[in-house]
Coordinates of C-alpha atoms in Angstrom, one line a residue:
Chain A
M1 CA -33.7 175.9 193.6
L2 CA -33.9 172.6 195.4
D3 CA -37.5 172.4 194.4
I4 CA -36.6 173.0 190.7
I5 CA -34.1 170.2 190.8
K6 CA -36.6 167.9 192.6
G7 CA -39.2 168.7 190.0
A8 CA -36.7 168.1 187.2
V9 CA -35.6 164.8 188.7
S10 CA -39.2 163.6 189.1
L11 CA -40.1 164.5 185.5
G12 CA -36.8 163.1 184.3
L13 CA -37.6 159.7 185.9
L14 CA -41.0 159.6 184.1
W15 CA -39.4 160.5 180.8
S16 CA -36.6 157.9 181.4
V17 CA -39.1 155.1 180.5
M18 CA -39.8 156.8 177.2
T19 CA -36.0 157.4 176.6
I20 CA -35.3 153.7 177.1
G21 CA -38.1 153.0 174.5
V22 CA -36.5 155.4 172.0
Y23 CA -33.1 153.7 172.7
I24 CA -34.5 150.3 171.7
T25 CA -35.4 151.5 168.3
Y26 CA -32.7 154.1 167.7
R27 CA -29.7 152.3 168.9
V28 CA -30.6 148.6 169.2
L29 CA -32.7 148.2 166.0
D30 CA -31.0 151.1 164.2
I31 CA -34.3 152.6 163.2
A32 CA -35.5 156.2 163.8
D33 CA -39.1 155.4 164.9
L34 CA -41.4 158.4 164.8
T35 CA -44.4 156.3 166.1
V36 CA -43.3 157.5 169.6
E37 CA -44.8 160.9 169.0
G38 CA -48.2 159.3 168.6
S39 CA -47.8 156.5 171.1
I40 CA -46.8 158.8 174.0
A41 CA -49.9 160.8 173.5
M42 CA -51.9 157.6 173.1
G43 CA -50.6 156.3 176.5
A44 CA -51.7 159.6 178.1
A45 CA -55.1 159.5 176.3
I46 CA -55.9 155.9 177.3
A47 CA -54.9 156.4 180.9
A48 CA -56.9 159.7 181.2
Q49 CA -60.0 158.3 179.6
A50 CA -59.9 155.1 181.6
I51 CA -59.3 156.9 184.9
T52 CA -62.2 159.3 184.2
N53 CA -64.4 156.3 183.6
G54 CA -63.5 155.0 187.1
I55 CA -61.0 152.3 186.2
N56 CA -58.2 151.8 188.7
P57 CA -55.2 154.0 187.7
Y58 CA -52.8 151.1 187.7
I59 CA -55.0 149.0 185.4
A60 CA -55.5 152.1 183.2
T61 CA -51.7 152.5 183.0
G62 CA -51.5 148.9 182.0
I63 CA -54.0 149.4 179.2
S64 CA -51.9 152.3 178.0
L65 CA -48.9 150.0 177.8
L66 CA -50.9 147.6 175.6
G67 CA -52.1 150.4 173.4
G68 CA -48.6 151.5 172.8
M69 CA -47.6 148.0 171.9
A70 CA -50.4 147.8 169.4
A71 CA -49.1 151.1 167.8
G72 CA -45.6 149.6 167.6
L73 CA -47.1 146.4 166.0
V74 CA -48.8 148.5 163.3
T75 CA -45.5 150.3 162.4
G76 CA -43.7 147.0 162.4
L77 CA -46.2 145.4 160.0
L78 CA -46.1 148.5 157.7
H79 CA -42.3 148.3 157.6
T80 CA -41.7 144.5 157.4
K81 CA -44.7 143.2 155.5
L82 CA -45.5 146.1 153.3
K83 CA -41.8 147.1 152.9
I84 CA -42.5 150.8 153.6
P85 CA -39.3 152.4 154.8
A86 CA -39.0 152.5 158.6
L87 CA -39.1 156.3 158.9
L88 CA -42.2 156.6 156.7
S89 CA -44.0 153.7 158.5
G90 CA -43.5 155.5 161.8
I91 CA -44.8 158.8 160.3
L92 CA -47.9 157.1 159.0
T93 CA -48.7 155.5 162.3
M94 CA -48.0 158.7 164.1
I95 CA -50.4 160.7 161.9
A96 CA -53.0 157.9 162.2
L97 CA -52.7 158.0 166.0
Y98 CA -53.5 161.7 166.1
S99 CA -57.0 160.9 165.0
I100 CA -57.2 157.9 167.1
N101 CA -56.1 159.8 170.2
L102 CA -58.7 162.5 169.5
R103 CA -61.3 159.6 169.4
I104 CA -60.0 158.2 172.7
L105 CA -60.1 161.6 174.4
G106 CA -63.3 162.8 172.8
K107 CA -61.8 166.3 172.7
A108 CA -58.4 167.9 172.5
S109 CA -57.6 167.5 176.1
L110 CA -58.9 165.8 179.2
S111 CA -58.3 166.9 182.8
L112 CA -57.5 164.5 185.6
L113 CA -57.8 167.2 188.3
R114 CA -58.7 165.8 191.8
M115 CA -58.9 162.3 190.5
E116 CA -57.2 159.2 191.9
T117 CA -53.9 158.5 190.0
V118 CA -51.1 156.1 190.3
Y119 CA -49.4 158.6 192.6
T120 CA -52.3 158.8 195.1
P121 CA -51.3 155.6 197.2
F122 CA -47.8 157.1 197.6
E123 CA -49.2 160.4 198.7
R124 CA -51.4 158.6 201.2
L125 CA -48.2 157.2 202.7
G126 CA -47.3 160.8 203.7
L127 CA -45.0 161.7 200.7
D128 CA -45.5 165.1 199.2
S129 CA -46.4 165.1 195.5
S130 CA -42.9 165.4 194.0
W131 CA -41.6 162.7 196.3
A132 CA -44.5 160.5 195.4
I133 CA -43.6 161.0 191.7
I134 CA -39.9 160.3 192.4
A135 CA -40.8 157.1 194.3
L136 CA -43.1 155.7 191.6
G137 CA -40.8 156.9 188.8
L138 CA -37.8 155.2 190.4
I139 CA -39.8 152.0 190.9
S140 CA -40.9 152.0 187.2
V141 CA -37.4 152.8 185.9
I142 CA -35.9 150.0 188.0
I143 CA -38.5 147.5 186.9
V144 CA -38.0 148.5 183.2
I145 CA -34.2 148.4 183.4
C146 CA -34.2 145.0 185.1
F147 CA -36.8 143.6 182.6
L148 CA -34.8 144.8 179.6
Y149 CA -31.5 143.6 181.0
W150 CA -33.0 140.2 181.3
F151 CA -34.8 140.3 178.0
F152 CA -31.8 141.3 175.9
G153 CA -29.8 138.6 177.5
T154 CA -32.2 135.9 176.3
E155 CA -32.0 134.1 173.0
I156 CA -34.7 136.3 171.5
G157 CA -33.1 139.4 172.9
C158 CA -29.7 138.5 171.5
A159 CA -31.3 137.9 168.1
I160 CA -33.0 141.4 168.2
R161 CA -29.7 143.1 169.1
A162 CA -28.0 141.2 166.2
T163 CA -30.8 142.2 163.8
G164 CA -30.0 145.9 164.4
N165 CA -26.3 145.2 163.9
N166 CA -26.2 142.9 160.8
P167 CA -29.5 141.6 159.5
N168 CA -27.8 139.5 156.7
M169 CA -25.9 137.5 159.3
V170 CA -29.0 137.1 161.4
R171 CA -31.0 135.6 158.5
A172 CA -28.1 133.3 157.7
Q173 CA -28.4 132.0 161.3
G174 CA -32.0 131.0 160.6
I175 CA -33.7 134.0 162.4
N176 CA -36.7 135.9 160.9
T177 CA -35.4 139.5 161.1
N178 CA -38.9 140.8 160.4
T179 CA -40.2 139.2 163.6
M180 CA -37.3 140.6 165.5
I181 CA -37.9 144.2 164.2
I182 CA -41.6 143.9 165.1
I183 CA -40.9 142.7 168.6
G184 CA -38.5 145.5 169.1
L185 CA -41.0 148.1 167.9
V186 CA -43.7 146.6 170.1
I187 CA -41.7 146.8 173.3
S188 CA -40.3 150.2 172.5
N189 CA -43.8 151.8 171.9
G190 CA -45.2 150.0 174.8
L191 CA -42.7 151.7 177.1
V192 CA -43.3 155.0 175.4
A193 CA -47.0 154.8 176.0
L194 CA -46.4 153.7 179.6
S195 CA -44.3 156.8 180.0
G196 CA -47.1 158.9 178.5
A197 CA -49.6 157.5 181.0
L198 CA -47.3 158.3 183.9
I199 CA -46.6 161.8 182.6
S200 CA -50.3 162.6 182.0
Q201 CA -51.2 161.5 185.6
N202 CA -48.4 163.7 186.9
Q203 CA -49.5 166.8 185.0
T204 CA -53.1 165.9 185.7
F205 CA -54.3 166.2 182.1
A206 CA -53.9 164.4 178.8
D207 CA -53.4 166.5 175.6
V208 CA -53.6 165.3 172.0
Q209 CA -50.6 167.6 171.3
M210 CA -48.3 166.3 174.0
G211 CA -46.3 164.0 171.7
T212 CA -45.1 166.8 169.5
G213 CA -41.3 166.9 169.6
S214 CA -41.1 164.0 172.0
I215 CA -38.8 162.0 169.7
V216 CA -36.3 164.8 169.8
I217 CA -36.5 164.9 173.6
G218 CA -36.0 161.2 173.6
L219 CA -33.0 161.4 171.3
A220 CA -31.5 164.3 173.3
S221 CA -31.8 162.2 176.5
V222 CA -30.2 159.1 174.8
I223 CA -27.3 161.2 173.5
I224 CA -26.7 163.1 176.8
G225 CA -26.8 159.8 178.7
E226 CA -24.3 158.2 176.3
V227 CA -21.9 161.2 176.2
L228 CA -22.0 162.0 180.0
F229 CA -22.3 158.6 181.5
G230 CA -20.5 156.3 179.0
K231 CA -21.6 153.1 177.4
R232 CA -19.7 150.4 179.1
N233 CA -21.9 147.3 179.6
F234 CA -25.5 146.9 178.8
F235 CA -26.8 147.4 182.3
L236 CA -24.9 150.6 182.8
R237 CA -26.0 151.8 179.4
L238 CA -29.7 151.4 180.5
V239 CA -28.9 153.3 183.7
S240 CA -27.1 156.0 181.8
L241 CA -30.3 156.5 179.7
A242 CA -32.2 157.3 182.8
M243 CA -29.4 159.6 183.9
G244 CA -29.6 161.2 180.5
A245 CA -33.3 161.9 180.7
I246 CA -32.9 163.4 184.2
T247 CA -30.0 165.5 183.1
Y248 CA -32.0 166.8 180.2
R249 CA -34.8 167.9 182.5
I250 CA -32.3 169.6 184.8
I251 CA -30.8 171.5 181.9
I252 CA -34.2 172.6 180.7
A253 CA -35.2 173.7 184.2
L254 CA -32.0 175.7 184.5
V255 CA -32.3 177.5 181.1
L256 CA -35.9 178.4 181.9
K257 CA -34.7 179.7 185.3
M258 CA -32.1 181.8 183.5
G259 CA -34.9 183.5 181.6
M260 CA -35.4 181.5 178.4
H261 CA -39.0 181.8 177.1
S262 CA -40.7 178.4 177.2
N263 CA -41.9 178.8 173.6
D264 CA -38.2 178.6 172.5
L265 CA -37.7 175.2 174.3
K266 CA -38.3 173.0 171.3
L267 CA -35.9 175.1 169.2
F268 CA -33.3 174.8 172.0
T269 CA -33.8 171.1 172.2
A270 CA -33.5 170.6 168.4
I271 CA -30.3 172.6 168.2
T272 CA -28.9 170.7 171.1
V273 CA -29.6 167.3 169.4
A274 CA -28.3 168.6 166.1
V275 CA -25.0 169.7 167.7
A276 CA -24.7 166.5 169.7
L277 CA -25.2 164.4 166.6
A278 CA -22.7 166.5 164.6
L279 CA -20.2 166.3 167.4
P280 CA -17.9 163.7 165.7
I281 CA -17.8 165.8 162.5
I282 CA -17.2 169.0 164.4
K283 CA -14.4 167.4 166.4
A284 CA -12.7 166.1 163.3
Y285 CA -12.9 169.5 161.7
I286 CA -11.5 171.5 164.6
N287 CA -8.9 168.9 165.5
P288 CA -8.2 166.6 162.5
P289 CA -6.7 163.3 163.4
K290 CA -3.0 163.3 162.9
I291 CA -1.6 160.6 160.6
A292 CA 2.0 159.8 161.1
I293 CA 3.6 158.8 157.9
E294 CA 7.3 158.0 158.0
E295 CA 9.8 158.4 155.2
G296 CA 9.7 155.6 152.8
E297 CA 6.2 154.3 153.7
Chain B
M1 CA -27.9 116.6 149.0
L2 CA -28.5 119.5 146.7
S3 CA -30.6 119.2 143.6
V4 CA -31.0 122.3 141.4
N5 CA -33.3 121.8 138.5
G6 CA -33.4 124.1 135.5
I7 CA -33.4 127.4 137.3
Y8 CA -33.6 130.7 135.6
K9 CA -33.0 134.1 137.3
V10 CA -33.8 137.4 135.6
F11 CA -32.9 140.7 137.1
N12 CA -34.9 143.8 136.2
P13 CA -37.3 141.9 134.0
G14 CA -39.1 143.9 131.4
T15 CA -36.8 146.9 131.6
V16 CA -33.9 148.0 129.4
N17 CA -31.6 146.8 132.2
Q18 CA -33.0 143.2 132.0
K19 CA -30.3 140.7 132.7
I20 CA -30.6 137.0 132.5
A21 CA -28.2 135.9 135.2
L22 CA -29.0 132.2 135.2
R23 CA -30.2 130.2 132.2
N24 CA -31.5 126.7 132.8
V25 CA -28.9 125.8 135.4
S26 CA -29.1 122.3 136.9
I27 CA -26.7 120.7 139.5
E28 CA -26.9 117.4 141.4
M29 CA -24.6 117.2 144.5
E30 CA -24.0 114.0 146.4
E31 CA -23.4 113.9 150.1
G32 CA -19.8 114.8 150.8
D33 CA -19.3 116.5 147.4
F34 CA -17.0 119.6 147.5
V35 CA -17.7 121.6 144.4
T36 CA -15.6 124.6 143.4
L37 CA -17.5 127.0 141.3
I38 CA -15.5 129.2 139.0
G39 CA -16.2 131.8 136.3
G40 CA -15.6 135.3 135.2
N41 CA -17.4 138.5 136.2
G42 CA -21.1 138.1 135.6
A43 CA -20.9 134.4 134.9
G44 CA -23.7 133.9 137.5
K45 CA -21.7 131.9 140.1
S46 CA -22.6 134.2 143.0
T47 CA -26.2 134.5 141.8
L48 CA -26.5 130.7 141.8
L49 CA -25.2 130.6 145.3
N50 CA -27.6 133.3 146.4
C51 CA -30.5 131.5 144.8
V52 CA -29.6 128.3 146.7
A53 CA -29.4 130.3 149.9
G54 CA -32.7 132.0 149.3
V55 CA -31.4 135.6 149.0
Y56 CA -33.1 135.7 145.6
G57 CA -36.2 133.7 144.5
V58 CA -35.8 131.9 141.2
D59 CA -38.0 132.7 138.1
R60 CA -38.3 129.1 136.9
G61 CA -37.0 125.7 138.1
T62 CA -36.8 124.1 141.5
I63 CA -34.2 123.8 144.3
N64 CA -34.2 120.9 146.6
I65 CA -31.9 120.8 149.7
A66 CA -31.4 117.5 151.5
G67 CA -34.8 116.2 150.4
T68 CA -36.7 119.4 151.2
D69 CA -38.2 121.4 148.4
A70 CA -36.7 124.8 149.2
T71 CA -37.8 126.7 146.0
K72 CA -40.3 128.8 147.9
L73 CA -38.7 128.8 151.4
P74 CA -37.6 132.2 152.7
E75 CA -34.0 132.8 153.4
H76 CA -34.2 132.4 157.2
K77 CA -35.9 129.0 156.8
R78 CA -33.4 127.6 154.4
A79 CA -30.7 128.9 156.7
T80 CA -31.6 126.1 159.2
M81 CA -30.0 123.7 156.6
L82 CA -27.2 125.9 155.4
G83 CA -23.9 127.3 156.6
R84 CA -22.8 130.4 154.8
V85 CA -19.6 132.5 154.6
F86 CA -19.6 135.7 152.5
Q87 CA -17.0 137.6 150.5
D88 CA -17.2 140.6 152.8
P89 CA -15.7 139.7 156.2
M90 CA -18.1 142.3 157.7
M91 CA -21.2 140.3 156.5
G92 CA -20.8 137.1 158.5
T93 CA -20.7 138.5 162.0
A94 CA -22.4 141.1 164.1
S95 CA -19.5 143.6 164.7
D96 CA -21.0 145.3 167.8
M97 CA -21.5 142.1 169.6
I98 CA -18.8 140.1 171.4
L99 CA -17.3 136.9 170.1
E100 CA -19.2 134.5 172.3
E101 CA -22.5 136.2 171.5
N102 CA -21.9 135.6 167.8
L103 CA -21.0 132.0 168.3
A104 CA -24.1 131.5 170.5
L105 CA -26.3 132.9 167.8
A106 CA -24.8 130.3 165.4
L107 CA -25.1 127.4 167.8
R108 CA -28.8 127.9 167.9
R109 CA -29.3 127.9 164.1
G110 CA -32.4 125.9 163.3
Q111 CA -33.8 126.1 166.8
P112 CA -36.7 128.3 167.9
R113 CA -35.4 131.1 170.0
G114 CA -37.0 131.5 173.4
F115 CA -36.5 133.1 176.8
K116 CA -33.6 131.0 177.9
W117 CA -30.3 132.7 178.4
G118 CA -28.6 133.6 175.1
I119 CA -25.4 132.0 176.3
T120 CA -24.8 129.3 179.0
S121 CA -21.5 128.9 180.8
K122 CA -21.3 125.3 179.5
E123 CA -21.1 126.6 176.0
R124 CA -18.3 128.9 176.8
E125 CA -15.9 126.0 177.3
T126 CA -16.9 124.5 173.9
Y127 CA -16.3 127.8 172.2
R128 CA -12.9 128.2 173.9
Q129 CA -11.9 124.7 172.7
M130 CA -13.2 125.3 169.1
L131 CA -11.4 128.6 168.9
S132 CA -8.2 127.2 170.1
H133 CA -8.3 124.8 167.2
L134 CA -8.2 127.8 164.9
D135 CA -4.8 128.7 166.2
L136 CA -5.4 132.4 166.1
G137 CA -5.3 133.1 169.8
L138 CA -9.1 133.9 169.8
E139 CA -9.8 131.5 172.7
N140 CA -8.9 134.2 175.2
R141 CA -10.9 136.9 173.4
L142 CA -14.5 135.6 174.0
H143 CA -15.5 139.0 175.3
T144 CA -13.9 141.0 172.5
K145 CA -16.2 142.8 170.1
V146 CA -16.0 141.1 166.7
G147 CA -15.6 144.4 165.0
L148 CA -12.1 144.7 166.6
L149 CA -10.9 141.5 164.9
S150 CA -9.0 141.5 161.6
G151 CA -10.6 140.4 158.4
G152 CA -8.9 137.0 158.4
Q153 CA -10.0 136.4 162.0
R154 CA -13.5 137.4 161.2
Q155 CA -13.7 135.0 158.3
A156 CA -12.3 132.2 160.5
V157 CA -14.9 133.0 163.0
T158 CA -17.6 133.1 160.3
L159 CA -16.4 129.7 159.1
L160 CA -16.7 128.3 162.6
M161 CA -20.2 129.8 162.9
A162 CA -21.2 128.2 159.6
T163 CA -20.1 124.8 160.7
I164 CA -20.6 124.8 164.5
K165 CA -24.1 123.3 163.9
K166 CA -23.3 120.8 161.1
P167 CA -25.1 122.2 158.0
K168 CA -26.5 120.0 155.2
L169 CA -24.8 122.2 152.8
L170 CA -21.9 124.7 153.2
L171 CA -22.0 127.7 150.9
L172 CA -18.8 129.7 150.5
D173 CA -19.1 132.9 148.4
E174 CA -15.5 134.0 147.5
H175 CA -14.8 134.0 151.2
T176 CA -11.1 134.6 150.8
A177 CA -11.3 137.2 148.0
A178 CA -11.1 140.2 150.4
L179 CA -8.1 138.9 152.3
D180 CA -4.4 139.3 151.6
P181 CA -2.8 136.2 149.9
K182 CA -1.2 134.8 153.1
T183 CA -4.3 135.1 155.2
A184 CA -6.4 133.8 152.3
E185 CA -4.2 130.7 152.3
R186 CA -4.6 130.1 156.0
V187 CA -8.4 130.6 155.8
L188 CA -8.5 128.1 152.9
A189 CA -6.5 125.6 154.8
L190 CA -8.9 126.0 157.7
T191 CA -11.8 125.6 155.3
D192 CA -10.4 122.3 154.0
K193 CA -9.8 121.1 157.6
L194 CA -13.4 121.9 158.8
I195 CA -14.9 120.3 155.7
S196 CA -13.0 117.0 155.9
E197 CA -13.4 116.8 159.7
N198 CA -17.1 117.2 159.5
N199 CA -17.6 115.5 156.1
L200 CA -19.5 118.6 154.8
T201 CA -21.1 118.9 151.4
T202 CA -19.7 122.2 150.1
M203 CA -20.1 124.6 147.3
M204 CA -17.3 127.2 147.1
V205 CA -17.4 130.1 144.7
T206 CA -13.9 131.4 143.8
H207 CA -12.4 133.5 141.0
N208 CA -9.0 131.9 141.6
M209 CA -8.3 129.0 139.1
R210 CA -5.5 127.6 141.2
D211 CA -7.7 127.4 144.3
A212 CA -10.6 125.9 142.3
I213 CA -8.2 123.2 141.0
K214 CA -6.5 122.5 144.3
H215 CA -9.6 122.2 146.4
G216 CA -12.6 120.0 146.2
N217 CA -13.5 116.8 144.3
R218 CA -15.4 118.5 141.6
L219 CA -15.0 121.7 139.5
I220 CA -17.9 123.5 137.8
M221 CA -17.3 126.4 135.5
M222 CA -19.9 128.9 134.6
H223 CA -20.1 131.4 131.7
D224 CA -22.9 133.8 130.8
G225 CA -25.4 132.2 133.2
R226 CA -24.8 128.6 132.1
I227 CA -22.7 125.7 133.4
I228 CA -20.1 125.0 130.7
L229 CA -17.8 122.6 132.4
D230 CA -18.4 120.0 135.1
I231 CA -15.2 118.1 135.9
R232 CA -14.9 115.5 138.7
G233 CA -13.0 112.5 140.1
E234 CA -9.7 111.5 138.5
E235 CA -10.1 114.0 135.7
K236 CA -10.3 116.8 138.2
K237 CA -7.1 115.7 139.9
K238 CA -5.2 115.9 136.7
L239 CA -6.4 119.5 135.9
T240 CA -3.9 122.3 135.4
V241 CA -4.6 126.0 134.8
E242 CA -3.5 125.6 131.2
S243 CA -5.7 122.6 130.5
L244 CA -8.6 124.3 132.2
L245 CA -8.1 127.4 130.0
K246 CA -8.1 125.3 126.9
R247 CA -11.2 123.5 127.9
F248 CA -12.9 126.8 128.7
G249 CA -12.1 128.0 125.2
S250 CA -13.5 125.0 123.5
A251 CA -16.6 124.9 125.7
S252 CA -17.5 128.6 125.4
G253 CA -16.1 129.5 122.0
E254 CA -14.3 132.4 123.6
E255 CA -11.0 133.1 125.1
F256 CA -10.8 133.4 128.9
T257 CA -10.1 137.0 129.5
Y258 CA -10.7 137.4 133.1
D259 CA -7.5 139.0 134.4
R260 CA -8.2 138.6 138.1
A261 CA -8.5 134.8 137.7
L262 CA -5.4 134.6 135.5
L263 CA -3.1 136.8 137.5
S264 CA -3.8 135.3 140.9

């Protein structure tokens, strides 16, 4: 049981980075960005291919980050310059990335078995493999959270947050909302690809299919984080996203342990997200808000 | 300060829904002018304001703001010269962000945004002072989300944001129309105060004849996409609702039948 939890926590930490990326588009920019399904697999593909070719795994992971940023840039340009709706722009990039990822991998999947990964130096320090993942996962999440906390406090960061909130007002303050949307998408997809790179090195292979359904996992983690751990200030909000991703993994581990077939996982996740998104409506239906109207009003 | 030269604006050109919203409109505004712009539904007054602000491009003619040809400039570039307040109190502020963050965004209008902190502690004191002049008790609510403020408070904040960095031209688009009469009056008084304190060049769209007569040094009336009256100086001071209605009749050849303007 402890091993299951440990495995779930380590996987959750790696997915936290992706969850934070989804949060930037879904909550901050108010865009449902499907590019992530392609960019997570792209991050995995780039890292796997680079490592196979003898590149240092940390540099390989860095290249993945850049690849994801490029994917975000493409979606951003499609959306802002060509005025294609955000949802469709994301789908177009996602589909395009499927072919690109196959090109990068050269085949449908690439194994990293017995190769040096970002986790190897931690294992050399004497940590067993899940502790090595937890250690590196924790470091990555802390760096990402600190970076974003700083970034969204800067002038540009404030402008991006305002763009998701009220683009009219932002333009009236002399800010190019298109640029802000592009920057947001670039950072988001960079993080998602970084997450993909870390995940592929953990599972020791990269697969062109690994992005399928990842947006729903990301959304589930965002919502679980917000519901369970609140959304007080921005820093705690970022922390709650990581907690959400870990909680999601623990839930999945538990339902699998209880005997659910792993083929049903995506159905389970989709239903969870649908219910979570519908929660306000369901609540209002079961327990309608009482309006007190006094005589004579 | 503002020079609008023969502009045309056509919506849905070439379709059955084609509407010519502005027909050969020209305006010259001097520095310090306070123009009230009045007209019925569909007269083109908001379209004119939005064309100046760059929300819409124009189909013919030119727009020059403070010596800069703005005809082809995108909205966010023109915004460096403009202060704007909208009819909808929701439009002028970011509701999920706190009061000081909104003000900080406005203070940096016209500056490139970089990696400096979005708000400095020195600014906070300035904001507190400026807010205390509004007399709405907002100086102690710098950390309140703007979405929690009332419509009148939000319009007052938007006014402050529009003038915190002195604009070349202040554009007010029926900014009191969505408020209750008492709040509207307070916001208008604040408008007058900010304009005279900063000597701002202002264009204010209103549907309220009394407000249009009471405020500003110049009144422009639009009808069917054209400017039909341009009254200024002493003549403007002597205007009454009755005389304005009469002049509207003789200028347009129609009777003024816009209930909202007459009743309010």
